[in-house]
C-alpha cells in the first residue's frame, strides 16, 4: 500500500455515505488516501493534532466533511499545515448551516468549499491540485475529461436523432 497523499476526514461515521464519494474519485486515479473519523466537537484534540501533523506525515491535502455546525472543515484549515477542501454535509432535516459555516470563513483562513454533499468533486479537485506537480496525473485527468466529453457528444447525437427516446424514465 502506498503512503496516503490525501486525508479524507469527517465528523461522524454517519457522514461516510457522502464522503465515500471522495474516495471513489481518488480511486479512479489510483491516489492513495486515508479515511478518518475526527470530530471538531467530540475529539477536538485529535482534530488539532491531525491537522497540525498532516504535512509531515506526507498528506498533501485534506478533504473534510461534516454537517450541522460543521466546525471540522474550518478548524482543520486554521490548525493545519495543508490546504483543506471542505464538503458541507446536508441532510433532509438540515438547513444549509454547514454550507454557511464553511463559506463564512474570515479573511486569512482560505478554506476551499465544495457544494453541499459534493464529495466526488472535492475528490476530483484534490486530483487537480496534485496534478499541478505531476505530469502523468495531469494527462490521466485530461483523459478522464475526454471520456466525459465523448459521453455528452454521443448523447447529443442520440437526442438529435430522436429526443423523445432519451427522456429519462421516472
Ligand atoms: C456532525 O454532526 C457530523 O459531521 C455529522 O454530519 C452530524 C451528525 O453526527 P452524528 O450525530 O450522526 O454522529 O458533527
GROMACS .gro file of N, CA and C and ligand atoms in nm:
model
  524
    1UNK      N    1   0.085  -0.121   0.000
    1UNK     CA    2   0.000   0.000   0.000
    1UNK      C    3   0.088   0.125   0.000
    2UNK      N    4   0.064   0.220  -0.093
    2UNK     CA    5   0.147   0.341  -0.090
    2UNK      C    6   0.099   0.435   0.021
    3UNK      N    7   0.189   0.524   0.054
    3UNK     CA    8   0.163   0.620   0.163
    3UNK      C    9   0.048   0.713   0.124
    4UNK      N   10  -0.047   0.738   0.213
    4UNK     CA   11  -0.159   0.827   0.174
    4UNK      C   12  -0.113   0.970   0.144
    5UNK      N   13  -0.165   1.023   0.035
    5UNK     CA   14  -0.136   1.163  -0.001
    5UNK      C   15  -0.250   1.254   0.039
    6UNK      N   16  -0.367   1.194   0.054
    6UNK     CA   17  -0.488   1.271   0.086
    6UNK      C   18  -0.549   1.217   0.214
    7UNK      N   19  -0.592   1.307   0.300
    7UNK     CA   20  -0.665   1.267   0.419
    7UNK      C   21  -0.812   1.299   0.401
    8UNK      N   22  -0.895   1.197   0.401
    8UNK     CA   23  -1.040   1.219   0.397
    8UNK      C   24  -1.089   1.208   0.541
    9UNK      N   25  -1.134   1.317   0.596
    9UNK     CA   26  -1.178   1.314   0.736
    9UNK      C   27  -1.323   1.360   0.745
   10UNK      N   28  -1.392   1.311   0.848
   10UNK     CA   29  -1.533   1.350   0.864
   10UNK      C   30  -1.570   1.345   1.011
   11UNK      N   31  -1.673   1.421   1.045
   11UNK     CA   32  -1.710   1.438   1.185
   11UNK      C   33  -1.775   1.318   1.250
   12UNK      N   34  -1.832   1.230   1.168
   12UNK     CA   35  -1.906   1.117   1.225
   12UNK      C   36  -1.908   1.004   1.124
   13UNK      N   37  -1.921   0.884   1.176
   13UNK     CA   38  -1.934   0.770   1.085
   13UNK      C   39  -2.061   0.784   1.001
   14UNK      N   40  -2.157   0.862   1.051
   14UNK     CA   41  -2.281   0.883   0.973
   14UNK      C   42  -2.256   0.966   0.847
   15UNK      N   43  -2.136   1.026   0.836
   15UNK     CA   44  -2.103   1.104   0.716
   15UNK      C   45  -2.043   1.017   0.605
   16UNK      N   46  -2.014   0.892   0.638
   16UNK     CA   47  -1.941   0.807   0.542
   16UNK      C   48  -2.015   0.787   0.409
   17UNK      N   49  -2.148   0.783   0.414
   17UNK     CA   50  -2.220   0.759   0.288
   17UNK      C   51  -2.192   0.871   0.188
   18UNK      N   52  -2.179   0.994   0.238
   18UNK     CA   53  -2.146   1.107   0.149
   18UNK      C   54  -1.996   1.107   0.117
   19UNK      N   55  -1.913   1.091   0.217
   19UNK     CA   56  -1.769   1.111   0.200
   19UNK      C   57  -1.701   0.998   0.122
   20UNK      N   58  -1.768   0.881   0.113
   20UNK     CA   59  -1.709   0.773   0.034
   20UNK      C   60  -1.694   0.814  -0.113
   21UNK      N   61  -1.772   0.914  -0.154
   21UNK     CA   62  -1.762   0.962  -0.293
   21UNK      C   63  -1.627   1.027  -0.322
   22UNK      N   64  -1.569   1.090  -0.221
   22UNK     CA   65  -1.435   1.149  -0.241
   22UNK      C   66  -1.335   1.037  -0.266
   23UNK      N   67  -1.349   0.929  -0.190
   23UNK     CA   68  -1.261   0.814  -0.209
   23UNK      C   69  -1.281   0.754  -0.347
   24UNK      N   70  -1.407   0.750  -0.392
   24UNK     CA   71  -1.437   0.692  -0.524
   24UNK      C   72  -1.366   0.771  -0.634
   25UNK      N   73  -1.365   0.904  -0.621
   25UNK     CA   74  -1.297   0.987  -0.722
   25UNK      C   75  -1.146   0.961  -0.719
   26UNK      N   76  -1.089   0.950  -0.600
   26UNK     CA   77  -0.945   0.926  -0.590
   26UNK      C   78  -0.909   0.787  -0.642
   27UNK      N   79  -0.999   0.691  -0.623
   27UNK     CA   80  -0.976   0.554  -0.673
   27UNK      C   81  -0.961   0.553  -0.825
   28UNK      N   82  -1.037   0.637  -0.894
   28UNK     CA   83  -1.030   0.642  -1.040
   28UNK      C   84  -0.887   0.672  -1.084
   29UNK      N   85  -0.816   0.748  -1.004
   29UNK     CA   86  -0.679   0.792  -1.041
   29UNK      C   87  -0.571   0.720  -0.959
   30UNK      N   88  -0.612   0.616  -0.887
   30UNK     CA   89  -0.516   0.538  -0.805
   30UNK      C   90  -0.436   0.624  -0.709
   31UNK      N   91  -0.502   0.717  -0.645
   31UNK     CA   92  -0.434   0.803  -0.548
   31UNK      C   93  -0.456   0.746  -0.408
   32UNK      N   94  -0.346   0.734  -0.335
   32UNK     CA   95  -0.356   0.675  -0.200
   32UNK      C   96  -0.412   0.778  -0.102
   33UNK      N   97  -0.503   0.731  -0.018
   33UNK     CA   98  -0.566   0.821   0.081
   33UNK      C   99  -0.592   0.743   0.209
   34UNK      N  100  -0.621   0.817   0.313
   34UNK     CA  101  -0.666   0.752   0.436
   34UNK      C  102  -0.803   0.810   0.473
   35UNK      N  103  -0.881   0.733   0.544
   35UNK     CA  104  -1.016   0.777   0.585
   35UNK      C  105  -1.019   0.777   0.737
   36UNK      N  106  -1.058   0.890   0.796
   36UNK     CA  107  -1.059   0.900   0.942
   36UNK      C  108  -1.188   0.968   0.991
   37UNK      N  109  -1.233   0.926   1.108
   37UNK     CA  110  -1.345   0.994   1.175
   37UNK      C  111  -1.282   1.082   1.282
   38UNK      N  112  -1.296   1.213   1.264
   38UNK     CA  113  -1.235   1.309   1.355
   38UNK      C  114  -1.337   1.420   1.376
   39UNK      N  115  -1.378   1.440   1.500
   39UNK     CA  116  -1.486   1.535   1.524
   39UNK      C  117  -1.435   1.661   1.592
   40UNK      N  118  -1.475   1.776   1.537
   40UNK     CA  119  -1.436   1.904   1.597
   40UNK      C  120  -1.494   1.918   1.737
   41UNK      N  121  -1.612   1.858   1.758
   41UNK     CA  122  -1.681   1.877   1.885
   41UNK      C  123  -1.654   1.764   1.984
   42UNK      N  124  -1.634   1.642   1.932
   42UNK     CA  125  -1.620   1.528   2.022
   42UNK      C  126  -1.474   1.485   2.040
   43UNK      N  127  -1.390   1.513   1.943
   43UNK     CA  128  -1.246   1.481   1.956
   43UNK      C  129  -1.163   1.602   1.910
   44UNK      N  130  -1.179   1.716   1.978
   44UNK     CA  131  -1.111   1.837   1.930
   44UNK      C  132  -0.958   1.826   1.931
   45UNK      N  133  -0.902   1.757   2.032
   45UNK     CA  134  -0.755   1.744   2.037
   45UNK      C  135  -0.705   1.663   1.918
   46UNK      N  136  -0.777   1.556   1.888
   46UNK     CA  137  -0.737   1.472   1.774
   46UNK      C  138  -0.746   1.553   1.644
   47UNK      N  139  -0.850   1.637   1.633
   47UNK     CA  140  -0.863   1.721   1.514
   47UNK      C  141  -0.744   1.814   1.499
   48UNK      N  142  -0.707   1.879   1.609
   48UNK     CA  143  -0.593   1.970   1.605
   48UNK      C  144  -0.465   1.896   1.567
   49UNK      N  145  -0.441   1.783   1.632
   49UNK     CA  146  -0.318   1.707   1.604
   49UNK      C  147  -0.316   1.657   1.461
   50UNK      N  148  -0.429   1.610   1.413
   50UNK     CA  149  -0.434   1.559   1.276
   50UNK      C  150  -0.397   1.670   1.177
   51UNK      N  151  -0.460   1.785   1.195
   51UNK     CA  152  -0.435   1.896   1.103
   51UNK      C  153  -0.290   1.945   1.113
   52UNK      N  154  -0.240   1.957   1.235
   52UNK     CA  155  -0.103   2.007   1.255
   52UNK      C  156   0.002   1.913   1.196
   53UNK      N  157  -0.022   1.783   1.206
   53UNK     CA  158   0.080   1.685   1.167
   53UNK      C  159   0.066   1.635   1.024
   54UNK      N  160  -0.040   1.678   0.956
   54UNK     CA  161  -0.069   1.620   0.824
   54UNK      C  162   0.051   1.632   0.729
   55UNK      N  163   0.108   1.750   0.720
   55UNK     CA  164   0.213   1.774   0.621
   55UNK      C  165   0.334   1.686   0.647
   56UNK      N  166   0.375   1.680   0.772
   56UNK     CA  167   0.496   1.599   0.797
   56UNK      C  168   0.469   1.449   0.784
   57UNK      N  169   0.344   1.411   0.782
   57UNK     CA  170   0.311   1.271   0.756
   57UNK      C  171   0.298   1.241   0.606
   58UNK      N  172   0.315   1.344   0.522
   58UNK     CA  173   0.309   1.321   0.378
   58UNK      C  174   0.172   1.347   0.317
   59UNK      N  175   0.079   1.396   0.400
   59UNK     CA  176  -0.054   1.431   0.347
   59UNK      C  177  -0.042   1.566   0.277
   60UNK      N  178  -0.093   1.573   0.153
   60UNK     CA  179  -0.079   1.698   0.077
   60UNK      C  180  -0.205   1.784   0.084
   61UNK      N  181  -0.318   1.718   0.099
   61UNK     CA  182  -0.446   1.790   0.106
   61UNK      C  183  -0.539   1.714   0.198
   62UNK      N  184  -0.624   1.788   0.267
   62UNK     CA  185  -0.728   1.724   0.348
   62UNK      C  186  -0.862   1.752   0.282
   63UNK      N  187  -0.944   1.649   0.269
   63UNK     CA  188  -1.083   1.668   0.229
   63UNK      C  189  -1.165   1.644   0.356
   64UNK      N  190  -1.236   1.746   0.400
   64UNK     CA  191  -1.305   1.736   0.529
   64UNK      C  192  -1.455   1.755   0.510
   65UNK      N  193  -1.533   1.664   0.566
   65UNK     CA  194  -1.678   1.673   0.557
   65UNK      C  195  -1.741   1.668   0.694
   66UNK      N  196  -1.838   1.753   0.717
   66UNK     CA  197  -1.917   1.748   0.840
   66UNK      C  198  -2.048   1.823   0.814
   67UNK      N  199  -2.149   1.785   0.892
   67UNK     CA  200  -2.277   1.853   0.879
   67UNK      C  201  -2.308   1.932   1.005
   68UNK      N  202  -2.427   1.985   1.012
   68UNK     CA  203  -2.466   2.064   1.129
   68UNK      C  204  -2.376   2.186   1.145
   69UNK      N  205  -2.329   2.209   1.265
   69UNK     CA  206  -2.245   2.327   1.291
   69UNK      C  207  -2.113   2.324   1.213
   70UNK      N  208  -2.068   2.204   1.178
   70UNK     CA  209  -1.959   2.185   1.081
   70UNK      C  210  -1.835   2.270   1.108
   71UNK      N  211  -1.778   2.254   1.226
   71UNK     CA  212  -1.653   2.326   1.255
   71UNK      C  213  -1.529   2.252   1.206
   72UNK      N  214  -1.544   2.124   1.173
   72UNK     CA  215  -1.428   2.043   1.136
   72UNK      C  216  -1.349   2.103   1.019
   73UNK      N  217  -1.423   2.145   0.915
   73UNK     CA  218  -1.356   2.194   0.795
   73UNK      C  219  -1.273   2.319   0.826
   74UNK      N  220  -1.337   2.417   0.887
   74UNK     CA  221  -1.269   2.544   0.913
   74UNK      C  222  -1.156   2.530   1.014
   75UNK      N  223  -1.178   2.454   1.119
   75UNK     CA  224  -1.074   2.444   1.222
   75UNK      C  225  -0.957   2.359   1.174
   76UNK      N  226  -0.983   2.263   1.084
   76UNK     CA  227  -0.871   2.187   1.026
   76UNK      C  228  -0.786   2.281   0.942
   77UNK      N  229  -0.849   2.374   0.878
   77UNK     CA  230  -0.773   2.473   0.799
   77UNK      C  231  -0.693   2.563   0.893
   78UNK      N  232  -0.756   2.608   0.998
   78UNK     CA  233  -0.693   2.703   1.090
   78UNK      C  234  -0.573   2.639   1.163
   79UNK      N  235  -0.589   2.516   1.210
   79UNK     CA  236  -0.480   2.449   1.280
   79UNK      C  237  -0.378   2.391   1.182
   80UNK      N  238  -0.416   2.388   1.056
   80UNK     CA  239  -0.350   2.295   0.966
   80UNK      C  240  -0.224   2.342   0.899
   81UNK      N  241  -0.167   2.245   0.831
   81UNK     CA  242  -0.041   2.265   0.760
   81UNK      C  243  -0.058   2.241   0.612
   82UNK      N  244  -0.175   2.196   0.569
   82UNK     CA  245  -0.200   2.173   0.426
   82UNK      C  246  -0.339   2.230   0.391
   83UNK      N  247  -0.364   2.257   0.262
   83UNK     CA  248  -0.496   2.308   0.225
   83UNK      C  249  -0.608   2.209   0.258
   84UNK      N  250  -0.723   2.266   0.290
   84UNK     CA  251  -0.840   2.184   0.323
   84UNK      C  252  -0.951   2.210   0.221
   85UNK      N  253  -1.004   2.103   0.165
   85UNK     CA  254  -1.118   2.111   0.075
   85UNK      C  255  -1.241   2.069   0.155
   86UNK      N  256  -1.334   2.161   0.170
   86UNK     CA  257  -1.447   2.137   0.260
   86UNK      C  258  -1.568   2.081   0.184
   87UNK      N  259  -1.633   1.983   0.246
   87UNK     CA  260  -1.760   1.932   0.194
   87UNK      C  261  -1.866   1.954   0.302
   88UNK      N  262  -1.953   2.053   0.283
   88UNK     CA  263  -2.062   2.072   0.379
   88UNK      C  264  -2.164   1.960   0.360
   89UNK      N  265  -2.197   1.892   0.468
   89UNK     CA  266  -2.291   1.780   0.455
   89UNK      C  267  -2.432   1.826   0.487
   90UNK      N  268  -2.523   1.794   0.396
   90UNK     CA  269  -2.662   1.841   0.408
   90UNK      C  270  -2.754   1.719   0.411
   91UNK      N  271  -2.836   1.712   0.514
   91UNK     CA  272  -2.938   1.607   0.523
   91UNK      C  273  -3.075   1.670   0.504
   92UNK      N  274  -3.176   1.587   0.481
   92UNK     CA  275  -3.310   1.641   0.458
   92UNK      C  276  -3.360   1.722   0.578
   93UNK      N  277  -3.318   1.682   0.699
   93UNK     CA  278  -3.365   1.754   0.818
   93UNK      C  279  -3.272   1.869   0.859
   94UNK      N  280  -3.178   1.906   0.772
   94UNK     CA  281  -3.090   2.020   0.798
   94UNK      C  282  -3.134   2.139   0.715
   95UNK      N  283  -3.096   2.258   0.761
   95UNK     CA  284  -3.097   2.373   0.671
   95UNK      C  285  -2.960   2.374   0.603
   96UNK      N  286  -2.911   2.492   0.568
   96UNK     CA  287  -2.782   2.498   0.499
   96UNK      C  288  -2.672   2.542   0.594
   97UNK      N  289  -2.686   2.506   0.723
   97UNK     CA  290  -2.592   2.557   0.823
   97UNK      C  291  -2.447   2.517   0.797
   98UNK      N  292  -2.424   2.395   0.749
   98UNK     CA  293  -2.286   2.352   0.725
   98UNK      C  294  -2.223   2.435   0.613
   99UNK      N  295  -2.302   2.456   0.507
   99UNK     CA  296  -2.253   2.539   0.396
   99UNK      C  297  -2.220   2.680   0.443
  100UNK      N  298  -2.312   2.739   0.517
  100UNK     CA  299  -2.289   2.875   0.566
  100UNK      C  300  -2.166   2.879   0.656
  101UNK      N  301  -2.155   2.781   0.744
  101UNK     CA  302  -2.041   2.777   0.834
  101UNK      C  303  -1.910   2.772   0.754
  102UNK      N  304  -1.909   2.694   0.647
  102UNK     CA  305  -1.786   2.677   0.569
  102UNK      C  306  -1.753   2.802   0.486
  103UNK      N  307  -1.855   2.862   0.428
  103UNK     CA  308  -1.823   2.973   0.337
  103UNK      C  309  -1.805   3.107   0.409
  104UNK      N  310  -1.831   3.110   0.539
  104UNK     CA  311  -1.817   3.236   0.613
  104UNK      C  312  -1.682   3.249   0.682
  105UNK      N  313  -1.582   3.173   0.637
  105UNK     CA  314  -1.451   3.184   0.700
  105UNK      C  315  -1.396   3.325   0.679
  106UNK      N  316  -1.328   3.380   0.780
  106UNK     CA  317  -1.279   3.517   0.767
  106UNK      C  318  -1.155   3.526   0.679
  107UNK      N  319  -1.124   3.647   0.640
  107UNK     CA  320  -1.002   3.675   0.563
  107UNK      C  321  -0.883   3.615   0.639
  108UNK      N  322  -0.796   3.546   0.567
  108UNK     CA  323  -0.681   3.484   0.633
  108UNK      C  324  -0.700   3.336   0.661
  109UNK      N  325  -0.821   3.287   0.636
  109UNK     CA  326  -0.849   3.144   0.659
  109UNK      C  327  -0.909   3.087   0.530
  110UNK      N  328  -0.822   3.057   0.434
  110UNK     CA  329  -0.870   3.026   0.298
  110UNK      C  330  -0.920   2.884   0.280
  111UNK      N  331  -1.034   2.854   0.335
  111UNK     CA  332  -1.095   2.723   0.319
  111UNK      C  333  -1.155   2.713   0.178
  112UNK      N  334  -1.124   2.606   0.106
  112UNK     CA  335  -1.184   2.585  -0.027
  112UNK      C  336  -1.312   2.505  -0.009
  113UNK      N  337  -1.425   2.560  -0.052
  113UNK     CA  338  -1.553   2.497  -0.020
  113UNK      C  339  -1.620   2.441  -0.146
  114UNK      N  340  -1.658   2.316  -0.139
  114UNK     CA  341  -1.729   2.248  -0.247
  114UNK      C  342  -1.879   2.252  -0.217
  115UNK      N  343  -1.961   2.210  -0.312
  115UNK     CA  344  -2.107   2.215  -0.286
  115UNK      C  345  -2.150   2.120  -0.174
  116UNK      N  346  -2.267   2.142  -0.125
  116UNK     CA  347  -2.325   2.051  -0.025
  116UNK      C  348  -2.321   1.908  -0.079
  117UNK      N  349  -2.268   1.819   0.002
  117UNK     CA  350  -2.255   1.676  -0.034
  117UNK      C  351  -2.170   1.655  -0.160
  118UNK      N  352  -2.090   1.753  -0.196
  118UNK     CA  353  -2.011   1.745  -0.320
  118UNK      C  354  -1.877   1.675  -0.302
  119UNK      N  355  -1.882   1.560  -0.236
  119UNK     CA  356  -1.756   1.492  -0.204
  119UNK      C  357  -1.685   1.440  -0.329
  120UNK      N  358  -1.760   1.399  -0.430
  120UNK     CA  359  -1.694   1.348  -0.552
  120UNK      C  360  -1.612   1.460  -0.617
  121UNK      N  361  -1.673   1.576  -0.629
  121UNK     CA  362  -1.599   1.688  -0.688
  121UNK      C  363  -1.482   1.732  -0.602
  122UNK      N  364  -1.496   1.722  -0.471
  122UNK     CA  365  -1.382   1.754  -0.384
  122UNK      C  366  -1.268   1.656  -0.412
  123UNK      N  367  -1.303   1.529  -0.434
  123UNK     CA  368  -1.201   1.429  -0.471
  123UNK      C  369  -1.135   1.467  -0.603
  124UNK      N  370  -1.216   1.507  -0.700
  124UNK     CA  371  -1.158   1.548  -0.829
  124UNK      C  372  -1.074   1.673  -0.814
  125UNK      N  373  -1.118   1.763  -0.728
  125UNK     CA  374  -1.039   1.885  -0.702
  125UNK      C  375  -0.903   1.848  -0.646
  126UNK      N  376  -0.901   1.751  -0.557
  126UNK     CA  377  -0.772   1.707  -0.499
  126UNK      C  378  -0.683   1.652  -0.610
  127UNK      N  379  -0.741   1.578  -0.703
  127UNK     CA  380  -0.663   1.524  -0.815
  127UNK      C  381  -0.604   1.640  -0.896
  128UNK      N  382  -0.684   1.741  -0.921
  128UNK     CA  383  -0.634   1.856  -0.999
  128UNK      C  384  -0.517   1.924  -0.929
  129UNK      N  385  -0.528   1.941  -0.798
  129UNK     CA  386  -0.417   2.004  -0.723
  129UNK      C  387  -0.291   1.918  -0.730
  130UNK      N  388  -0.306   1.789  -0.711
  130UNK     CA  389  -0.188   1.702  -0.716
  130UNK      C  390  -0.127   1.703  -0.856
  131UNK      N  391  -0.214   1.714  -0.958
  131UNK     CA  392  -0.167   1.709  -1.097
  131UNK      C  393  -0.080   1.831  -1.133
  132UNK      N  394  -0.089   1.936  -1.055
  132UNK     CA  395  -0.005   2.054  -1.082
  132UNK      C  396   0.143   2.017  -1.078
  133UNK      N  397   0.177   1.920  -0.995
  133UNK     CA  398   0.318   1.882  -0.980
  133UNK      C  399   0.342   1.740  -1.031
  134UNK      N  400   0.254   1.691  -1.118
  134UNK     CA  401   0.266   1.551  -1.161
  134UNK      C  402   0.208   1.540  -1.303
  135UNK      N  403   0.297   1.540  -1.403
  135UNK     CA  404   0.252   1.540  -1.543
  135UNK      C  405   0.172   1.415  -1.578
  136UNK      N  406   0.214   1.301  -1.524
  136UNK     CA  407   0.144   1.176  -1.556
  136UNK      C  408  -0.003   1.184  -1.510
  137UNK      N  409  -0.018   1.237  -1.390
  137UNK     CA  410  -0.153   1.253  -1.335
  137UNK      C  411  -0.233   1.356  -1.415
  138UNK      N  412  -0.164   1.460  -1.459
  138UNK     CA  413  -0.229   1.563  -1.542
  138UNK      C  414  -0.286   1.499  -1.669
  139UNK      N  415  -0.207   1.412  -1.736
  139UNK     CA  416  -0.256   1.350  -1.859
  139UNK      C  417  -0.372   1.255  -1.830
  140UNK      N  418  -0.364   1.188  -1.716
  140UNK     CA  419  -0.475   1.099  -1.677
  140UNK      C  420  -0.603   1.180  -1.657
  141UNK      N  421  -0.586   1.299  -1.596
  141UNK     CA  422  -0.703   1.384  -1.572
  141UNK      C  423  -0.763   1.433  -1.703
  142UNK      N  424  -0.674   1.468  -1.798
  142UNK     CA  425  -0.722   1.512  -1.930
  142UNK      C  426  -0.799   1.398  -1.998
  143UNK      N  427  -0.748   1.276  -1.983
  143UNK     CA  428  -0.813   1.160  -2.046
  143UNK      C  429  -0.952   1.139  -1.983
  144UNK      N  430  -0.961   1.160  -1.853
  144UNK     CA  431  -1.089   1.148  -1.784
  144UNK      C  432  -1.190   1.249  -1.840
  145UNK      N  433  -1.141   1.372  -1.860
  145UNK     CA  434  -1.230   1.476  -1.914
  145UNK      C  435  -1.276   1.442  -2.056
  146UNK      N  436  -1.186   1.380  -2.131
  146UNK     CA  437  -1.219   1.342  -2.268
  146UNK      C  438  -1.332   1.237  -2.268
  147UNK      N  439  -1.328   1.148  -2.171
  147UNK     CA  440  -1.436   1.048  -2.159
  147UNK      C  441  -1.569   1.119  -2.135
  148UNK      N  442  -1.568   1.218  -2.043
  148UNK     CA  443  -1.692   1.293  -2.015
  148UNK      C  444  -1.741   1.364  -2.141
  149UNK      N  445  -1.647   1.422  -2.215
  149UNK     CA  446  -1.684   1.496  -2.336
  149UNK      C  447  -1.749   1.402  -2.437
  150UNK      N  448  -1.686   1.286  -2.458
  150UNK     CA  449  -1.739   1.191  -2.557
  150UNK      C  450  -1.878   1.142  -2.518
  151UNK      N  451  -1.900   1.123  -2.388
  151UNK     CA  452  -2.033   1.077  -2.343
  151UNK      C  453  -2.140   1.179  -2.384
  152UNK      N  454  -2.109   1.307  -2.366
  152UNK     CA  455  -2.208   1.411  -2.399
  152UNK      C  456  -2.227   1.419  -2.551
  153UNK      N  457  -2.119   1.408  -2.627
  153UNK     CA  458  -2.130   1.413  -2.773
  153UNK      C  459  -2.220   1.299  -2.821
  154UNK      N  460  -2.202   1.181  -2.762
  154UNK     CA  461  -2.283   1.064  -2.802
  154UNK      C  462  -2.431   1.085  -2.770
  155UNK      N  463  -2.457   1.137  -2.649
  155UNK     CA  464  -2.598   1.155  -2.611
  155UNK      C  465  -2.661   1.267  -2.694
  156UNK      N  466  -2.581   1.365  -2.730
  156UNK     CA  467  -2.631   1.473  -2.816
  156UNK      C  468  -2.671   1.417  -2.953
  157UNK      N  469  -2.591   1.325  -3.005
  157UNK     CA  470  -2.625   1.263  -3.135
  157UNK      C  471  -2.758   1.189  -3.123
  158UNK      N  472  -2.773   1.114  -3.015
  158UNK     CA  473  -2.897   1.037  -2.996
  158UNK      C  474  -3.017   1.131  -2.982
  159UNK      N  475  -2.999   1.242  -2.912
  159UNK     CA  476  -3.107   1.338  -2.893
  159UNK      C  477  -3.146   1.402  -3.027
  160UNK      N  478  -3.044   1.431  -3.109
  160UNK     CA  479  -3.074   1.491  -3.240
  160UNK      C  480  -3.154   1.395  -3.326
  161UNK      N  481  -3.126   1.265  -3.311
  161UNK     CA  482  -3.197   1.164  -3.390
  161UNK      C  483  -3.342   1.151  -3.344
  162UNK      N  484  -3.363   1.137  -3.215
  162UNK     CA  485  -3.499   1.125  -3.161
  162UNK      C  486  -3.496   1.160  -3.012
  163UNK      N  487  -3.521   1.287  -2.979
  163UNK     CA  488  -3.509   1.330  -2.840
  163UNK      C  489  -3.610   1.261  -2.750
  164UNK      N  490  -3.727   1.225  -2.808
  164UNK     CA  491  -3.831   1.162  -2.725
  164UNK      C  492  -3.782   1.032  -2.662
  165UNK      N  493  -3.702   0.960  -2.736
  165UNK     CA  494  -3.647   0.833  -2.687
  165UNK      C  495  -3.554   0.852  -2.567
  166UNK      N  496  -3.502   0.973  -2.551
  166UNK     CA  497  -3.400   0.999  -2.449
  166UNK      C  498  -3.456   1.060  -2.321
  167UNK      N  499  -3.588   1.083  -2.318
  167UNK     CA  500  -3.646   1.139  -2.196
  167UNK      C  501  -3.628   1.038  -2.083
  168UNK      N  502  -3.565   1.078  -1.971
  168UNK     CA  503  -3.543   0.982  -1.863
  168UNK      C  504  -3.674   0.921  -1.813
  169UNK      N  505  -3.672   0.790  -1.799
  169UNK     CA  506  -3.793   0.722  -1.748
  169UNK      C  507  -3.796   0.740  -1.595
  170UNK      N  508  -3.914   0.781  -1.545
  170UNK     CA  509  -3.920   0.801  -1.399
  170UNK      C  510  -3.973   0.676  -1.331
  171LIG     C1  511  -2.159   1.650   1.266
  171LIG     O1  512  -2.286   1.622   1.312
  171LIG     C2  513  -2.117   1.527   1.190
  171LIG     O2  514  -2.022   1.559   1.093
  171LIG     C3  515  -2.245   1.479   1.129
  171LIG     O3  516  -2.264   1.533   0.999
  171LIG     C4  517  -2.351   1.535   1.222
  171LIG     C5  518  -2.425   1.429   1.295
  171LIG     O4  519  -2.335   1.345   1.363
  171LIG     P1  520  -2.387   1.214   1.438
  171LIG     O5  521  -2.476   1.263   1.547
  171LIG     O6  522  -2.457   1.130   1.335
  171LIG     O7  523  -2.262   1.145   1.491
  171LIG     O8  524  -2.070   1.680   1.368
   0.00000   0.00000   0.00000
